[in-house]
C-alpha atoms as one frame of an Amber mdcrd trajectory, in Angstrom:
protein
 -18.052  21.721  20.719 -16.058  20.442  24.481 -12.706  22.274  24.545 -11.403
  18.422  24.493 -12.549  17.319  21.828 -12.280  20.629  19.482  -8.170  19.856
  21.307  -8.361  16.403  19.893  -9.393  16.822  16.618  -7.150  19.921  16.673
  -4.567  18.122  17.340  -5.060  15.063  15.328  -5.670  17.488  11.907  -1.901
  19.422  12.660  -0.432  15.729  13.469  -1.035  14.501  10.616  -0.989  14.689
   6.874  -3.336  13.991   4.029  -6.777  14.187   6.958 -10.026  14.373   5.645
 -13.670  14.259   7.629 -16.419  12.582   6.990 -19.770  13.734   9.166 -21.974
  11.443  10.387 -25.945  12.177  11.295 -26.802  11.765  13.669 -29.485   8.981
  14.582 -32.083   7.376  16.599 -28.836   5.884  18.590 -26.381   8.013  17.561
 -25.182  11.275  18.013 -23.911  12.930  14.591 -19.864  12.901  14.187 -17.228
  13.238  12.532 -14.077  10.920  11.597 -11.088  11.837  10.960  -8.885   9.830
   8.296  -5.204  10.630   8.024  -3.338   9.562   4.724  -2.174   6.241   6.345
  -5.472   5.760   7.217  -4.850   6.191  11.226  -8.489   7.215  12.112 -10.017
   9.336  15.028 -13.899   9.460  15.257 -15.484  11.887  17.999 -19.159  12.862
  18.679 -20.343  16.824  17.609 -23.453  18.346  19.331 -24.473  18.054  15.710
 -22.885  17.246  12.189 -23.001  21.459  10.967 -20.178  21.716  13.884 -18.562
  18.418  12.194 -18.817  20.510   8.623 -17.796  24.038  10.027 -14.984  22.187
  12.060 -13.723  20.729   8.876 -14.138  24.042   7.382 -12.056  26.426   9.538
  -8.725  23.679   9.480  -8.856  23.739   5.916  -9.169  19.734   5.416 -11.836
  18.047   2.336 -14.770  17.096   3.924 -17.657  14.362   2.874 -21.298  13.459
   4.155 -20.511   9.465   6.079 -23.914   9.288   3.707 -23.151   9.534   0.693
 -19.647   8.908   0.305 -18.183   6.143   1.564 -15.353   5.894   4.241 -11.231
   4.784   2.483 -10.358   1.607   2.026  -6.510   2.587   3.455  -8.735   3.649
   6.897  -9.451  -0.122   6.993  -5.865  -1.416   5.848  -4.894   0.241   8.516
  -6.635  -1.154  11.516  -6.137  -4.417   9.995  -2.315  -3.694  10.346  -3.233
  -2.129  13.354  -4.377  -5.890  14.615  -2.160  -7.570  13.234   0.973  -5.547
  14.894  -0.846  -6.351  18.587  -1.173 -10.315  17.732   2.812 -10.185  17.027
């Protein structure tokens, strides 16, 4: 994983509470990625060399981790994005 990606993800985990991870398997169009979602719904996504890298990252940072193809993304993430868009339009 590139140092900048690792630094970004590690900073997100260190500066937010209740972070959970969703590992997204590679497809023919996209490479593997990891989605981190904080307790308030703020999120960040980064591409990874492989899904295993995402699982190892979550394990190394003691973050609950889910397979995005099995466990749906949390509702709080959609609500956070919607509220951020509303605030930007005000």
